[in-house]
Tab-separated table of C-alpha atoms in Angstrom:
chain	number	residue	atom	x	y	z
A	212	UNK	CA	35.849	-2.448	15.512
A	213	UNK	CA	35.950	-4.788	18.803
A	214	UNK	CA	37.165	-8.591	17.772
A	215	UNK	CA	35.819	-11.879	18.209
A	216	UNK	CA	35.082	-12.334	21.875
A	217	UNK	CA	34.636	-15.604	23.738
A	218	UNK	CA	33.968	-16.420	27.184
A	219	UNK	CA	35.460	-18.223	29.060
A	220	UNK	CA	38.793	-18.263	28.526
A	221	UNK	CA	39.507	-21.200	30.129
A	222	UNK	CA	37.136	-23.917	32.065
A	223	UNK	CA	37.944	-26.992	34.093
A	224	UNK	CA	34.998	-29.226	34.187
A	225	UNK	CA	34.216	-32.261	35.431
A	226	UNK	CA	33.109	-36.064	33.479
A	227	UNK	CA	29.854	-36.103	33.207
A	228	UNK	CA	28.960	-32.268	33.442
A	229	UNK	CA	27.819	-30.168	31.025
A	230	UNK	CA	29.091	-26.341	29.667
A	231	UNK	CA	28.161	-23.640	27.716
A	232	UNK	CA	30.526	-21.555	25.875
A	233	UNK	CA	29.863	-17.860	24.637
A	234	UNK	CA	31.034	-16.067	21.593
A	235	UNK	CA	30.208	-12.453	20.228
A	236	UNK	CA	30.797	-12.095	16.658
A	237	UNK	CA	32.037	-8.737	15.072
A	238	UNK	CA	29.761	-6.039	14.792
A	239	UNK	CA	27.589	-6.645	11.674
A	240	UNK	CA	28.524	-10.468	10.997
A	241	UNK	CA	25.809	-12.490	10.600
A	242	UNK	CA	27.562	-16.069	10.597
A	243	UNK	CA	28.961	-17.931	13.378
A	244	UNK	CA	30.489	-20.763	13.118
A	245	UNK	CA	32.461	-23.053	16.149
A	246	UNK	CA	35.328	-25.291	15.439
A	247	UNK	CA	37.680	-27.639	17.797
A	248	UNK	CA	40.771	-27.932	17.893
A	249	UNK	CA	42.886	-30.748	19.442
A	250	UNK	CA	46.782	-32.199	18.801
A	251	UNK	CA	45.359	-35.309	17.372
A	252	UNK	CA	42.784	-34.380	15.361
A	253	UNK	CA	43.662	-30.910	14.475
A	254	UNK	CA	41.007	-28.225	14.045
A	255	UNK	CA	37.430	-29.396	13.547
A	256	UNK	CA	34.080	-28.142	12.179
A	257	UNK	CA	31.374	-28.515	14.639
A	258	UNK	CA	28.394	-26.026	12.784
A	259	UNK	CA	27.244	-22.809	11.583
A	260	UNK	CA	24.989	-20.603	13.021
A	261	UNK	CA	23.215	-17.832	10.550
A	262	UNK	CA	20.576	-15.997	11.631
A	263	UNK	CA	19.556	-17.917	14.385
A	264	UNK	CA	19.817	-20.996	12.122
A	265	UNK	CA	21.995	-23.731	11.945
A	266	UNK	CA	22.344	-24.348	8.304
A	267	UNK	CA	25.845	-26.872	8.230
A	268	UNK	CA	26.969	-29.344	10.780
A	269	UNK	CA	29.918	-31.134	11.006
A	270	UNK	CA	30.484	-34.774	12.395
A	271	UNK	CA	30.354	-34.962	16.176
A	272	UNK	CA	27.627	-36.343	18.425
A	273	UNK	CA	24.717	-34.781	19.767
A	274	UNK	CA	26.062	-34.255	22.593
A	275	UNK	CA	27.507	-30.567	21.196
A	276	UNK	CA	24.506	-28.574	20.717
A	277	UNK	CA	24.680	-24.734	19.424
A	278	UNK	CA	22.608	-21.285	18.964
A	279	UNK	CA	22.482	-17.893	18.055
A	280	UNK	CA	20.360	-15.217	19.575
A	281	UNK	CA	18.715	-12.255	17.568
A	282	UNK	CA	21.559	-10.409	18.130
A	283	UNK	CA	24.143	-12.669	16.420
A	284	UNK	CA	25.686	-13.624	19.556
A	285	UNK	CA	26.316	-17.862	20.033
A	286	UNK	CA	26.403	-20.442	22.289
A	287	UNK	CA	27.805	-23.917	22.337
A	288	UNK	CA	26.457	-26.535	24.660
A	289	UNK	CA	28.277	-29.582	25.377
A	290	UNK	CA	26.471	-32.333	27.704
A	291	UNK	CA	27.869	-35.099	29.350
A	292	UNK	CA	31.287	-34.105	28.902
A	293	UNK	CA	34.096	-37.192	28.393
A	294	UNK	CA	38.052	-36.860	28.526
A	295	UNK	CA	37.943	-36.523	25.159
A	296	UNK	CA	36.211	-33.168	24.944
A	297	UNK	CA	39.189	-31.787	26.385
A	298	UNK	CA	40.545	-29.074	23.322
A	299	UNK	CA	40.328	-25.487	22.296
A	300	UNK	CA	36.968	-24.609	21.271
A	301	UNK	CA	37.305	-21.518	18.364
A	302	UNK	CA	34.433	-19.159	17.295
A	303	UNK	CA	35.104	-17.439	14.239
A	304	UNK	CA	32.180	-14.898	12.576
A	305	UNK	CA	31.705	-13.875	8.957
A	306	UNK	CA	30.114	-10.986	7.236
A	307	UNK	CA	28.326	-12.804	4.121
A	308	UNK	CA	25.621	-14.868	4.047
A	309	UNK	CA	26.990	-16.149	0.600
A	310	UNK	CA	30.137	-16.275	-1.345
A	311	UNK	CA	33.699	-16.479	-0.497
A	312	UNK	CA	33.645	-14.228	2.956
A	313	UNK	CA	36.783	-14.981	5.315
A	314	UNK	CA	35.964	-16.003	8.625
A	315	UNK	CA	37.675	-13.955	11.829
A	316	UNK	CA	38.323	-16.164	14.761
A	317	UNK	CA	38.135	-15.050	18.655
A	318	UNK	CA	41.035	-16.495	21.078
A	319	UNK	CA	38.947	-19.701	21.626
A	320	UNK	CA	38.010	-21.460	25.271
A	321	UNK	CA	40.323	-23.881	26.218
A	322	UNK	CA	38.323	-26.777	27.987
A	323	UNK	CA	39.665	-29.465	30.247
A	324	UNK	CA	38.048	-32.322	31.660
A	325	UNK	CA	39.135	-33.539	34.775
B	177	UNK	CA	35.367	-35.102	0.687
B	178	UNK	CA	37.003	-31.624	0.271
B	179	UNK	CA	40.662	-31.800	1.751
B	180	UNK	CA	44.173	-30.073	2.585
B	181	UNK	CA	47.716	-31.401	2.928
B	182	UNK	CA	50.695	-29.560	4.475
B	183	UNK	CA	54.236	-30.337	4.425
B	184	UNK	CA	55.073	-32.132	7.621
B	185	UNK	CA	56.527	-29.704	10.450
B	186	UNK	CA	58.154	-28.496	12.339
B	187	UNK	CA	60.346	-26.219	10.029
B	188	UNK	CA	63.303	-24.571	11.505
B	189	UNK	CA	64.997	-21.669	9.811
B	190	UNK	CA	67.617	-19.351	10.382
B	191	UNK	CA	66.455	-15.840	10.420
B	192	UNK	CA	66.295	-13.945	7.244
B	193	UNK	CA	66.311	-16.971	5.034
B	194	UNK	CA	63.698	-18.244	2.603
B	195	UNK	CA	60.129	-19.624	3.572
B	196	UNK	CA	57.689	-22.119	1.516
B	197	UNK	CA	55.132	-24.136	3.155
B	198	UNK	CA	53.518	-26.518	0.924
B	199	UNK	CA	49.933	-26.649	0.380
B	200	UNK	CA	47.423	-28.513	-1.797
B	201	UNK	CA	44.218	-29.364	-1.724
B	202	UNK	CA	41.031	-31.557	-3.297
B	203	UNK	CA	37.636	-30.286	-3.964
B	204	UNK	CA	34.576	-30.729	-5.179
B	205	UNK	CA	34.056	-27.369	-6.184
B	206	UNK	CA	35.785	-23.972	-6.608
B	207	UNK	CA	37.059	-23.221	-3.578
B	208	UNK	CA	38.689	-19.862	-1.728
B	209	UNK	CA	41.690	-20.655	-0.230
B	210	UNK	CA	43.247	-19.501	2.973
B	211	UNK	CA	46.505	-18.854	5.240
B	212	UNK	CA	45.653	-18.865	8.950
B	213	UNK	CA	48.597	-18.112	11.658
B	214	UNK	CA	48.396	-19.099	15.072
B	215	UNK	CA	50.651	-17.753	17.803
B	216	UNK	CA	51.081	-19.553	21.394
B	217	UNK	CA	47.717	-19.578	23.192
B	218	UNK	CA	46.062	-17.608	20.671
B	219	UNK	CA	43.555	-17.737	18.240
B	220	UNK	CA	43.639	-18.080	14.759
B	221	UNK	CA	44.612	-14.928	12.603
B	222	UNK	CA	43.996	-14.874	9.305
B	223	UNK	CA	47.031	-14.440	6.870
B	224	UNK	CA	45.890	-14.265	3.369
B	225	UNK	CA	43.101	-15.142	0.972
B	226	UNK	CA	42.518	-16.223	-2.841
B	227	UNK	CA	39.074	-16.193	-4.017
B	228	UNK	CA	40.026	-17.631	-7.610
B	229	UNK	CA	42.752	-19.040	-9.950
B	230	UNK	CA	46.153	-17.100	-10.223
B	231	UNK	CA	44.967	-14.435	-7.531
B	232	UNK	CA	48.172	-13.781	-5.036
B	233	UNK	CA	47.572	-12.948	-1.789
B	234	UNK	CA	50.301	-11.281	0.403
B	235	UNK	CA	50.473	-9.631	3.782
B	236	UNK	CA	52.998	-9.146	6.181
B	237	UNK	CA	55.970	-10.254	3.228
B	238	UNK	CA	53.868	-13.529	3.056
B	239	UNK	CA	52.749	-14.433	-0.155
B	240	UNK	CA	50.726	-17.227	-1.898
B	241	UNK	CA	49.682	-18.015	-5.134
B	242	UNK	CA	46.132	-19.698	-6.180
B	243	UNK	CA	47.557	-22.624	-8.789
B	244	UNK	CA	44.327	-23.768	-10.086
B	245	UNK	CA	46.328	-26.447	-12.521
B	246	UNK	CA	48.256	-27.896	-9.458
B	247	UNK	CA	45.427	-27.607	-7.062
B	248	UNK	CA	48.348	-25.702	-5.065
B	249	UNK	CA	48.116	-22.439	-2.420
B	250	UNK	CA	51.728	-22.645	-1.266
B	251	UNK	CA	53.166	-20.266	1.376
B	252	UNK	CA	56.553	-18.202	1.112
B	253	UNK	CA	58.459	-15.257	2.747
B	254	UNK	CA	61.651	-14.014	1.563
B	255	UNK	CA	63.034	-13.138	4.535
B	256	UNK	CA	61.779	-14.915	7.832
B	257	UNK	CA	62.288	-12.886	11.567
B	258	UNK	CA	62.038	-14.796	14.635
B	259	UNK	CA	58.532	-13.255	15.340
B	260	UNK	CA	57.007	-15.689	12.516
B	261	UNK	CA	57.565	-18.582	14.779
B	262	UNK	CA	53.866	-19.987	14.449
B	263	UNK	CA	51.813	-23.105	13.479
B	264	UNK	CA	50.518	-22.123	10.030
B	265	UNK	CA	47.084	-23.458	8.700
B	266	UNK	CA	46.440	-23.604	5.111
B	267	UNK	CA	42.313	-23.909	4.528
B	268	UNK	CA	39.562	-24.029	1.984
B	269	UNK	CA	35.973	-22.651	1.899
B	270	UNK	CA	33.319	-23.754	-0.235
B	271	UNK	CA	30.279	-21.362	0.082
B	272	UNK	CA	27.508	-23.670	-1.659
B	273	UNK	CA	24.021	-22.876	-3.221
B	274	UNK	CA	22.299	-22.597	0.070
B	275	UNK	CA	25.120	-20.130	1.889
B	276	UNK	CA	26.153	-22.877	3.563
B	277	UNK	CA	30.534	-22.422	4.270
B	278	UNK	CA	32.944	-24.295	6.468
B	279	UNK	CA	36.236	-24.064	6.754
B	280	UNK	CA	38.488	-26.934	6.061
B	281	UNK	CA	41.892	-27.082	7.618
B	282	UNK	CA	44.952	-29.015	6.805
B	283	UNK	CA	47.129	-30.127	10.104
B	284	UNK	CA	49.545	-27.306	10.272
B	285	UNK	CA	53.235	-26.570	9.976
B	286	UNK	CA	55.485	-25.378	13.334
B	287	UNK	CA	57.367	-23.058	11.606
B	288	UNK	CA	60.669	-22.682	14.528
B	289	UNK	CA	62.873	-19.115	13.265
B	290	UNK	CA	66.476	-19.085	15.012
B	291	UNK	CA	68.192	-16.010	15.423
């Protein structure tokens, strides 16, 4: 069974701009959720996508925006983007829509802002 | 809040000698608890799992044991290679009334193997 996929890889952006990141889950998992990672604030939970619902969001602005299409793939939006946006963005996707499950992360988009 | 604290890093070894990585952690509920491993420019892999008190998880020769009484998930390996050189995440999960789960992380530990 194929991983967690995310693309891009890697993006340069601009202040100011705006970028999506994509992430397919694994085959049959329902719940996607996105997480950043930085070196000074470690990794970070930005929400949780299950089917096609955000149902938990972590603390960051409104400027990150998500969603998840029919088919359980996900998007991240971030507008506006500042220095500080700069980190490894991580997509990891879950088979339960209750309990315990483990969540399996993809390779992540690193982000830099220029 | 829900929480995790990790030994400070980095931790250098010689190879073949003994691993632990301390965890604990603070919740509000009764948590599943989690070993993530990330190599150089990867993602996160995950490790091992506990899903209640005194389960062990292991893989790999890693093993850790859910301490309910000392709120504990600590990490060891008997015998370390220089191929476990990694930042190691321990993590918790919640999964509340409504399905709702996140995972929360504690900083990480370098772990640095020597041959």
């Amino acid at each position: 069974k194929a991983g967690v996929t995310q693309t891009p890889r890697y993006l340069i952006k601009t202040r100011g701009q705006q970028v999506t990141l994509s992430c397919s889950p694994i085959s049959g998992h329902r719940s996607v959720s996105w997480y950043q990672q930085t070196p000074g604030q470690g990794l970070q939970f930005l929400f949780e996508y299950f089917s096609e619902t955000q149902r938990n969001k972590g603390n960051f602005p409104g400027r990150f925006s998500g969603r998840q299409f029919s088919n359980s793939r996900s998007e991240m939006n971030v507008s506006t983007l500042e220095l500080g946006d700069s980190a490894l963005y991580l997509c990891a996707s879950s088979t339960s829509d209750r309990g315990r499950g483990e969540q399996y992360f993809g390779p992540g988009t690193r982000l830099t802002v220029t | 809040g829900d929480s995790v604290t990790q030994m400070e890093g980095p931790v250098t070894l010689s190879e073949e000698a003994f691993l632990t990585i301390n965890c604990t952690y603070t919740a509000t509920g009764y948590p599943s608890l989690f070993w993530y491993v990330q190599y150089p420019g990867e993602g996160l892999q995950l490790l091992l799992k506990a899903t209640k008190a005194d389960d062990k998880g292991s893989n790999k020769g890693f093993e850790a044991t859910y301490r309910k009484e000392t709120t504990s998930f600590h990490l060891e390996k008997g015998s370390v290679q220089v191929s476990d050189s990694a930042v190691y995440f321990c993590a918790l999960s919640l999964a509340l009334d409504t399905g709702r789960r996140a995972l929360t992380f504690g900083s990480g530990t370098r772990l640095q193997v020597q041959p």
